[in-house]
JSON list of C-alpha atoms in Angstrom, two decimals:
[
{"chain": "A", "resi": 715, "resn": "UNK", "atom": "CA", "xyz": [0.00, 0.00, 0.00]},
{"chain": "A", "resi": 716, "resn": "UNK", "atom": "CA", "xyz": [2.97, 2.38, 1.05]},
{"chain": "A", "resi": 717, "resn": "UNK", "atom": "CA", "xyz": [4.30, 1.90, -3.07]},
{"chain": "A", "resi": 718, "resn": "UNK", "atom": "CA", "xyz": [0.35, 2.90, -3.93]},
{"chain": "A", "resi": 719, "resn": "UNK", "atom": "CA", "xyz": [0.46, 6.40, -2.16]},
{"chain": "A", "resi": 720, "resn": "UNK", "atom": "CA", "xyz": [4.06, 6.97, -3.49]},
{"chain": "A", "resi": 721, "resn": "UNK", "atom": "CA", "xyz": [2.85, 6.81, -7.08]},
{"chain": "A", "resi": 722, "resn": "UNK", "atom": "CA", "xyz": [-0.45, 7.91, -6.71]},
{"chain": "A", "resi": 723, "resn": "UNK", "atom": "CA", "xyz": [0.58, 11.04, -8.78]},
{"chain": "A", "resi": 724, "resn": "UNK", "atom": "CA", "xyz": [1.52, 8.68, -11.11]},
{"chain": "A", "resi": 725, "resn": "UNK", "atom": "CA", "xyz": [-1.31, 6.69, -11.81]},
{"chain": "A", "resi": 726, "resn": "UNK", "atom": "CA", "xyz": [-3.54, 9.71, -11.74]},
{"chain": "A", "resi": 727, "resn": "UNK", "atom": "CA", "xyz": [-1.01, 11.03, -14.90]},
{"chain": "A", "resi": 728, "resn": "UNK", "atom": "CA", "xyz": [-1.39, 8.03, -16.70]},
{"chain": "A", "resi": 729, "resn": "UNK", "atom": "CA", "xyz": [-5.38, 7.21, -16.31]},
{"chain": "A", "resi": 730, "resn": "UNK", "atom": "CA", "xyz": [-5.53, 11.00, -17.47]},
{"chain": "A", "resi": 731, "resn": "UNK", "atom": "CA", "xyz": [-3.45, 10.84, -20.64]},
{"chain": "A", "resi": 732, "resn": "UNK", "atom": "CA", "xyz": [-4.90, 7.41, -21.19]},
{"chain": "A", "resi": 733, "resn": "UNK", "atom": "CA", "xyz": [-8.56, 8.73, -21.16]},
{"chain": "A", "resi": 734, "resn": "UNK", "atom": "CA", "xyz": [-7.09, 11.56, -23.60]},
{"chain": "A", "resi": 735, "resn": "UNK", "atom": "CA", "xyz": [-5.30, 9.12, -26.07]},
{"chain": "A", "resi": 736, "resn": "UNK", "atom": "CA", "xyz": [-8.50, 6.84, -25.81]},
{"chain": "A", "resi": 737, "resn": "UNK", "atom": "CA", "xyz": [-10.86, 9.43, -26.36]},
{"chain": "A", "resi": 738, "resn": "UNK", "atom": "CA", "xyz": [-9.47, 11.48, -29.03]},
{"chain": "A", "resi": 739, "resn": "UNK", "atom": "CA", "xyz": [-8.14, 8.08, -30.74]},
{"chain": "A", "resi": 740, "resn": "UNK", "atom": "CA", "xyz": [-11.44, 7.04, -30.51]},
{"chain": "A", "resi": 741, "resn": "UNK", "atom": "CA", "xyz": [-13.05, 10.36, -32.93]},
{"chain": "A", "resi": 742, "resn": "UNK", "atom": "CA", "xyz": [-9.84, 9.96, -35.18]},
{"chain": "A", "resi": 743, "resn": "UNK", "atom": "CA", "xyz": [-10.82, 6.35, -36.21]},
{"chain": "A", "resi": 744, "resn": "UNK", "atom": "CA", "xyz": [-14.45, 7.50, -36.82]},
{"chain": "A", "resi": 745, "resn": "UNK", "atom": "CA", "xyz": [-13.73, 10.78, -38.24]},
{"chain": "A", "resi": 746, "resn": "UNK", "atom": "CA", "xyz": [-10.66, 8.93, -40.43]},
{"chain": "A", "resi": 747, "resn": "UNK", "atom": "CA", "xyz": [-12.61, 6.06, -41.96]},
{"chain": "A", "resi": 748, "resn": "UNK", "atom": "CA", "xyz": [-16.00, 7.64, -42.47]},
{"chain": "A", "resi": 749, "resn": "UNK", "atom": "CA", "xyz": [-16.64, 8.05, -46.04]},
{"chain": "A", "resi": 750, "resn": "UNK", "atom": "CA", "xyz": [-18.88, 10.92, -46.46]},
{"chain": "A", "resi": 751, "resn": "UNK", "atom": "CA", "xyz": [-22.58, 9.59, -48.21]},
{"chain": "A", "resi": 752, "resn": "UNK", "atom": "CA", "xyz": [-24.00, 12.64, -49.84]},
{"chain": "A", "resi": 753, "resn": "UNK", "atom": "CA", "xyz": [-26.97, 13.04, -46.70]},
{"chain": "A", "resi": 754, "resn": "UNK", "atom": "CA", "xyz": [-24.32, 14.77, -44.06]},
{"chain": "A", "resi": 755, "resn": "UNK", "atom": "CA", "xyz": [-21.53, 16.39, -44.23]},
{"chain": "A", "resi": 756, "resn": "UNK", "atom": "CA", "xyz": [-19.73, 15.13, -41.29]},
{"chain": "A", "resi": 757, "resn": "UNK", "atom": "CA", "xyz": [-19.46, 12.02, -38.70]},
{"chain": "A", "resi": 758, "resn": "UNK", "atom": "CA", "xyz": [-22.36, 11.82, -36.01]},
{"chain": "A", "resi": 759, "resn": "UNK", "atom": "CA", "xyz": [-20.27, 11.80, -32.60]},
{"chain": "A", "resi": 760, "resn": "UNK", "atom": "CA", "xyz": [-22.73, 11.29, -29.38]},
{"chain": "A", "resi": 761, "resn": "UNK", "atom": "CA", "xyz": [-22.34, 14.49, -27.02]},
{"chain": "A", "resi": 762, "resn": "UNK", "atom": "CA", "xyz": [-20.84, 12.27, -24.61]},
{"chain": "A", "resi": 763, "resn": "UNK", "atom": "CA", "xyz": [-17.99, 11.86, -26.55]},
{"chain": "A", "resi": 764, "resn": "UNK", "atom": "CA", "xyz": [-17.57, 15.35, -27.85]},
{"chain": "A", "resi": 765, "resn": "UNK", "atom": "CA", "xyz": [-18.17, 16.76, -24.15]},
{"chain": "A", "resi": 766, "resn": "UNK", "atom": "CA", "xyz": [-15.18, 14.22, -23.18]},
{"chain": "A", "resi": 767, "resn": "UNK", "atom": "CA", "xyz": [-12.99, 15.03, -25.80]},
{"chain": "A", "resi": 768, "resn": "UNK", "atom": "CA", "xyz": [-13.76, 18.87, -25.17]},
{"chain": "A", "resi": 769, "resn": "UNK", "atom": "CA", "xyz": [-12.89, 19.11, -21.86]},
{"chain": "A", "resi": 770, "resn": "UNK", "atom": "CA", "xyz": [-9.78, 16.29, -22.01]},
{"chain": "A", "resi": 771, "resn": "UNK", "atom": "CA", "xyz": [-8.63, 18.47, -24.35]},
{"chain": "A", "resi": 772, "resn": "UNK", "atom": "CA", "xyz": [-9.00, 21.56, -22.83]},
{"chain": "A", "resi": 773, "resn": "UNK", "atom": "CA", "xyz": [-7.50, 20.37, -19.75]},
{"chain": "A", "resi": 774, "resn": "UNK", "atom": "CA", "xyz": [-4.67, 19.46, -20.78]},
{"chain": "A", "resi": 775, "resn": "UNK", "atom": "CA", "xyz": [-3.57, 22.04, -23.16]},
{"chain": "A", "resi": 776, "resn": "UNK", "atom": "CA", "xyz": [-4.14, 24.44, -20.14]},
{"chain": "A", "resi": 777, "resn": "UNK", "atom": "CA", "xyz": [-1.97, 22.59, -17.77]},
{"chain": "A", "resi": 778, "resn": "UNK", "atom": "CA", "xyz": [0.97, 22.20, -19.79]},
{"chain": "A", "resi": 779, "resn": "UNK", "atom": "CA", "xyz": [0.32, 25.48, -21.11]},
{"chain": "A", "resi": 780, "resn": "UNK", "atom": "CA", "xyz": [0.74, 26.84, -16.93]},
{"chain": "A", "resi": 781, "resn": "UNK", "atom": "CA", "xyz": [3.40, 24.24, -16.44]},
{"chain": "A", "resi": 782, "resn": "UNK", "atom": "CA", "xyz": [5.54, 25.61, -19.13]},
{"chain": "A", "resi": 783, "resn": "UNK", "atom": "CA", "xyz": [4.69, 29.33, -18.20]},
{"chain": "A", "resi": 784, "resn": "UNK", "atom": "CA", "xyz": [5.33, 28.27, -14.27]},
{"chain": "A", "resi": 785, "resn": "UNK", "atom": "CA", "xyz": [8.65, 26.97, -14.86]},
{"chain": "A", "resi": 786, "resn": "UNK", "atom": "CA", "xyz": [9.96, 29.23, -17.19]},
{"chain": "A", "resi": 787, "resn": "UNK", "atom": "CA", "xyz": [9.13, 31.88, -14.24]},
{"chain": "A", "resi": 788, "resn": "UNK", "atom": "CA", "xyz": [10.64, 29.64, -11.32]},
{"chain": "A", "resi": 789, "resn": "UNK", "atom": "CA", "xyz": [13.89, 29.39, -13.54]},
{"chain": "A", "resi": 790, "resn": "UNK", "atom": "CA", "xyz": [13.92, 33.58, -13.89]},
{"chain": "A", "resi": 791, "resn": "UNK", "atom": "CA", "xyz": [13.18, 33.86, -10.51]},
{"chain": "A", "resi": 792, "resn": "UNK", "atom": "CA", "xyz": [15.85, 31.48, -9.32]},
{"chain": "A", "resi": 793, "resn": "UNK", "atom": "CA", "xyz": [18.75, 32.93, -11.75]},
{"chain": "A", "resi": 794, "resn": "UNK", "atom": "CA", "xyz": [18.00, 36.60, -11.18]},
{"chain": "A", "resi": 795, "resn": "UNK", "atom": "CA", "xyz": [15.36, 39.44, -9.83]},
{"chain": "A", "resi": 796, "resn": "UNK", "atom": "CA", "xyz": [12.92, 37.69, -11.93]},
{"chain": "A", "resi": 797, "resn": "UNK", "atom": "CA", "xyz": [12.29, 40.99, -14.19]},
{"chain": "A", "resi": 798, "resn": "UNK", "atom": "CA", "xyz": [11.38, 39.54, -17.75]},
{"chain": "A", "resi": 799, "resn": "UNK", "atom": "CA", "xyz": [14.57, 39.94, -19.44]},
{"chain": "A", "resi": 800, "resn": "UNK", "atom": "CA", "xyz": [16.83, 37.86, -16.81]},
{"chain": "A", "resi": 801, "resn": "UNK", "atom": "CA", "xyz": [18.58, 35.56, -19.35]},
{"chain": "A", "resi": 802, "resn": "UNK", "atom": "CA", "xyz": [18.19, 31.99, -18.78]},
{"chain": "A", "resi": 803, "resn": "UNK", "atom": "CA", "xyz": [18.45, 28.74, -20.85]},
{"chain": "A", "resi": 804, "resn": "UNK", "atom": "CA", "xyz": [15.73, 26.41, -22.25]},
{"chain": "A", "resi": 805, "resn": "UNK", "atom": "CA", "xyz": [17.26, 23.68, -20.73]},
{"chain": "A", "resi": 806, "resn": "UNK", "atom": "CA", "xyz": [17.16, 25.15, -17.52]},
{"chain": "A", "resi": 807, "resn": "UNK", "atom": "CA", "xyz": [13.40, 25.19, -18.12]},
{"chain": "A", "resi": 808, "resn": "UNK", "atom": "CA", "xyz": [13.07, 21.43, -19.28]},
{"chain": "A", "resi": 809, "resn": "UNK", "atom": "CA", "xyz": [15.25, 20.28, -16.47]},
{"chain": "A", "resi": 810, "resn": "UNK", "atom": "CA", "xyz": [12.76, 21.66, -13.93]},
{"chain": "A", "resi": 811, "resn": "UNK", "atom": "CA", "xyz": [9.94, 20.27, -15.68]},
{"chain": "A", "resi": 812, "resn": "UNK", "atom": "CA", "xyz": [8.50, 16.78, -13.76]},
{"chain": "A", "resi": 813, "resn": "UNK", "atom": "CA", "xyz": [8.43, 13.70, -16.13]},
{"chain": "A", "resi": 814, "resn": "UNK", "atom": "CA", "xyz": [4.54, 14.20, -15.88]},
{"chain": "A", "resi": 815, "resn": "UNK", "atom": "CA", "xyz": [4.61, 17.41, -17.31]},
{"chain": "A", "resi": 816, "resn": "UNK", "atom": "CA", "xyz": [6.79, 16.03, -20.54]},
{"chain": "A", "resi": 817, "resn": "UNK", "atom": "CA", "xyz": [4.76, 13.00, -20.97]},
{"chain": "A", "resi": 818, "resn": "UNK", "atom": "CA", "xyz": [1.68, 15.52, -21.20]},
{"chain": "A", "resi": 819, "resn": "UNK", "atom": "CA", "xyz": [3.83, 17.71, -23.18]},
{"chain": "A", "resi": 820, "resn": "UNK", "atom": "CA", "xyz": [4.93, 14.75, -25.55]},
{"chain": "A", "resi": 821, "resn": "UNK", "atom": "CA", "xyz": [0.91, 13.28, -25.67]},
{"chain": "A", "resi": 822, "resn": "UNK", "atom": "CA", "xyz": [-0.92, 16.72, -26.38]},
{"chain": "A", "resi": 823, "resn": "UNK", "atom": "CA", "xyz": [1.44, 17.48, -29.29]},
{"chain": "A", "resi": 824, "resn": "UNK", "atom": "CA", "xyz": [1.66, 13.85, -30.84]},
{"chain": "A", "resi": 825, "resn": "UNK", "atom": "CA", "xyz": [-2.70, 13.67, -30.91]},
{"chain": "A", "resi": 826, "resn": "UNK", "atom": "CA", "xyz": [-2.91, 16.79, -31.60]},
{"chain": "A", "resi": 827, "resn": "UNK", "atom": "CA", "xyz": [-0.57, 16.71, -34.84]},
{"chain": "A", "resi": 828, "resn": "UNK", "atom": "CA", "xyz": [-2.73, 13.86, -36.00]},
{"chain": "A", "resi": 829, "resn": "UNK", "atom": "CA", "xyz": [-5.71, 15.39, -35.37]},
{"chain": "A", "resi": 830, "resn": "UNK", "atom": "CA", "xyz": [-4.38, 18.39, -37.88]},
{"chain": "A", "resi": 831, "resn": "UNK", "atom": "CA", "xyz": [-3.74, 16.22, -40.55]},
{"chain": "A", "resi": 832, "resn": "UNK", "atom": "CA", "xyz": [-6.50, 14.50, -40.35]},
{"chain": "A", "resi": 833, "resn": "UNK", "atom": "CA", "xyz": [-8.54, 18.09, -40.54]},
{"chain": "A", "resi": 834, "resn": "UNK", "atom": "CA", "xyz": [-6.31, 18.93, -43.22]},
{"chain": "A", "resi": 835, "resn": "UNK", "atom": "CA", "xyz": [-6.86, 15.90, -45.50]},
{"chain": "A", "resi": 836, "resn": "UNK", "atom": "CA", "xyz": [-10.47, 15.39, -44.24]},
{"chain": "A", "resi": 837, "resn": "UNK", "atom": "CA", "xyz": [-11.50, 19.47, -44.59]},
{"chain": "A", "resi": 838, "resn": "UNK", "atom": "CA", "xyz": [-15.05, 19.77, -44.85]},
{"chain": "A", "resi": 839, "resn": "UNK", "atom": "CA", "xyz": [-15.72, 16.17, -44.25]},
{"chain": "A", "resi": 840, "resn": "UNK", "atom": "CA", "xyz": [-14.13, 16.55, -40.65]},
{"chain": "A", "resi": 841, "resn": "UNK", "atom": "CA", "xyz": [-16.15, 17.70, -37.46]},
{"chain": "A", "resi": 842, "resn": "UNK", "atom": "CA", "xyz": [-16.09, 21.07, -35.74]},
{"chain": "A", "resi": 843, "resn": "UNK", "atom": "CA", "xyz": [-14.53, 19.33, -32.60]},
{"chain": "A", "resi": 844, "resn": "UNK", "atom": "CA", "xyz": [-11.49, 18.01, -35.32]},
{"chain": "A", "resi": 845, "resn": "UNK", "atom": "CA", "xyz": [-11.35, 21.80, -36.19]},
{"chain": "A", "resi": 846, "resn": "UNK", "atom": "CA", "xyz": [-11.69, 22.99, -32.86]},
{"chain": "A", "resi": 847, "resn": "UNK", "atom": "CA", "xyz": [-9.35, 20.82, -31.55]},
{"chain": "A", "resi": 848, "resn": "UNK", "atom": "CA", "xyz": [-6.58, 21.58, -34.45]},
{"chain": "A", "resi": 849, "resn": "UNK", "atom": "CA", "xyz": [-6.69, 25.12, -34.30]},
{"chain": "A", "resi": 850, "resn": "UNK", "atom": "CA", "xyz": [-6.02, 25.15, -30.41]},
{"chain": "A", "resi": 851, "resn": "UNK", "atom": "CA", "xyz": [-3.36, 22.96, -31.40]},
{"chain": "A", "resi": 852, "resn": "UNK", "atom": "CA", "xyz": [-2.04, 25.81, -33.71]},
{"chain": "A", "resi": 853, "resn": "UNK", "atom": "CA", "xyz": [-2.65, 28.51, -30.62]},
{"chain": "A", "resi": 854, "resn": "UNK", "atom": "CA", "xyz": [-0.57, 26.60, -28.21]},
{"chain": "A", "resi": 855, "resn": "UNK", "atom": "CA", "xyz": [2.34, 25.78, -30.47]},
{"chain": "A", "resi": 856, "resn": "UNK", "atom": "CA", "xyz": [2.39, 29.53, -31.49]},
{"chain": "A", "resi": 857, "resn": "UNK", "atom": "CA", "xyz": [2.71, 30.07, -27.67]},
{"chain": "A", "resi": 858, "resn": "UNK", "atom": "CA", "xyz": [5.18, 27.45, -27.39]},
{"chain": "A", "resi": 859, "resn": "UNK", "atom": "CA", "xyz": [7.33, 28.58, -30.10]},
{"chain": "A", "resi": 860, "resn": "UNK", "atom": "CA", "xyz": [7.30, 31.90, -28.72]},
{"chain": "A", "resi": 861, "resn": "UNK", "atom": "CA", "xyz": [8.58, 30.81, -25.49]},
{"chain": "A", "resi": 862, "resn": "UNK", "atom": "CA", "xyz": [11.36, 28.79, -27.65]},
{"chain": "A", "resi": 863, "resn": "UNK", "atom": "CA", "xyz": [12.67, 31.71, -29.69]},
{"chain": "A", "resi": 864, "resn": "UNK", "atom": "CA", "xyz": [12.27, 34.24, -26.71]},
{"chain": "A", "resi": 865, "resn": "UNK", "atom": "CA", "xyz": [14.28, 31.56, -24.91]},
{"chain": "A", "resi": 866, "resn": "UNK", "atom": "CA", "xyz": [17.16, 31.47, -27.54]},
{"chain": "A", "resi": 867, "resn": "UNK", "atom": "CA", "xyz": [17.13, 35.37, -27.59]},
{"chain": "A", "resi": 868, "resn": "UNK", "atom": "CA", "xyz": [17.71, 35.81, -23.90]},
{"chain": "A", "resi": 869, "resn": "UNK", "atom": "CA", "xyz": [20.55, 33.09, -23.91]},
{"chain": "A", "resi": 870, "resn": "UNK", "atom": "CA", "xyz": [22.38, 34.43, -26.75]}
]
């Protein structure tokens, strides 16, 4: 029981990017393979699953999203006054990051590239939640990458 409560954090990490990978893999193998008939223009999904997929999703960008901005801040903090333009490496920032917070990193990314090419070769013939889902993708790698290259700037 004592091993249990040690990786409690652990388990609650993986049954959460499990019910992500499972949820959204689930709408990529009905959005993927449905062959659109002429009557609709899109895959019926129940609300259940679109709520789920919604709120997985939204979840998760959000935390990695605060992670990210967390540690980046920790890491100013730590090397300097913390004013905005204490320089400070990117690898100072993944080094602080938990192994959680990578996998989660690492899962969000990886379903959410599919899920843009699927939108992209699917287009019309895709859901709104596939298009939802892909353009928050696009948001939070534009955030990313600004981190990235503000990152390189302040080391250099």
């Amino acid at each position: 029981m004592d091993a249990l409560r040690r990786q409690l954090f652990n388990i609650i990490a993986f049954v959460f990017l499990g019910l992500f990978v499972a949820v959204w893999g689930s709408v990529l193998l009905r959005v993927g393979f449905w062959v659109p008939d002429g009557r609709t223009a899109a895959p019926a999904l129940n609300g259940a699953l679109v709520t789920a997929a919604g709120v997985l999703t939204t979840s998760l960008s959000s935390l990695t999203a605060s992670a990210l901005g967390f540690t980046i801040a920790e890491v100013r903090h730590a090397e300097g006054s913390g004013r905005t333009e204490t320089p400070f490496s990117p690898g100072d920032v993944t080094a602080r990051l938990s192994g959680r917070i990578v996998a989660a990193i690492v899962v969000y990314m990886a379903v959410g590239l599919l899920v843009l090419l699927l939108w992209l070769a699917k287009g019309t013939a895709s859901t709104d939640l596939i298009g939802a889902f892909a353009l928050s993708l696009l948001g939070w790698l534009i955030g990313a990458a600004g981190v990235v290259f503000q990152t390189e700037k302040a080391a250099s």
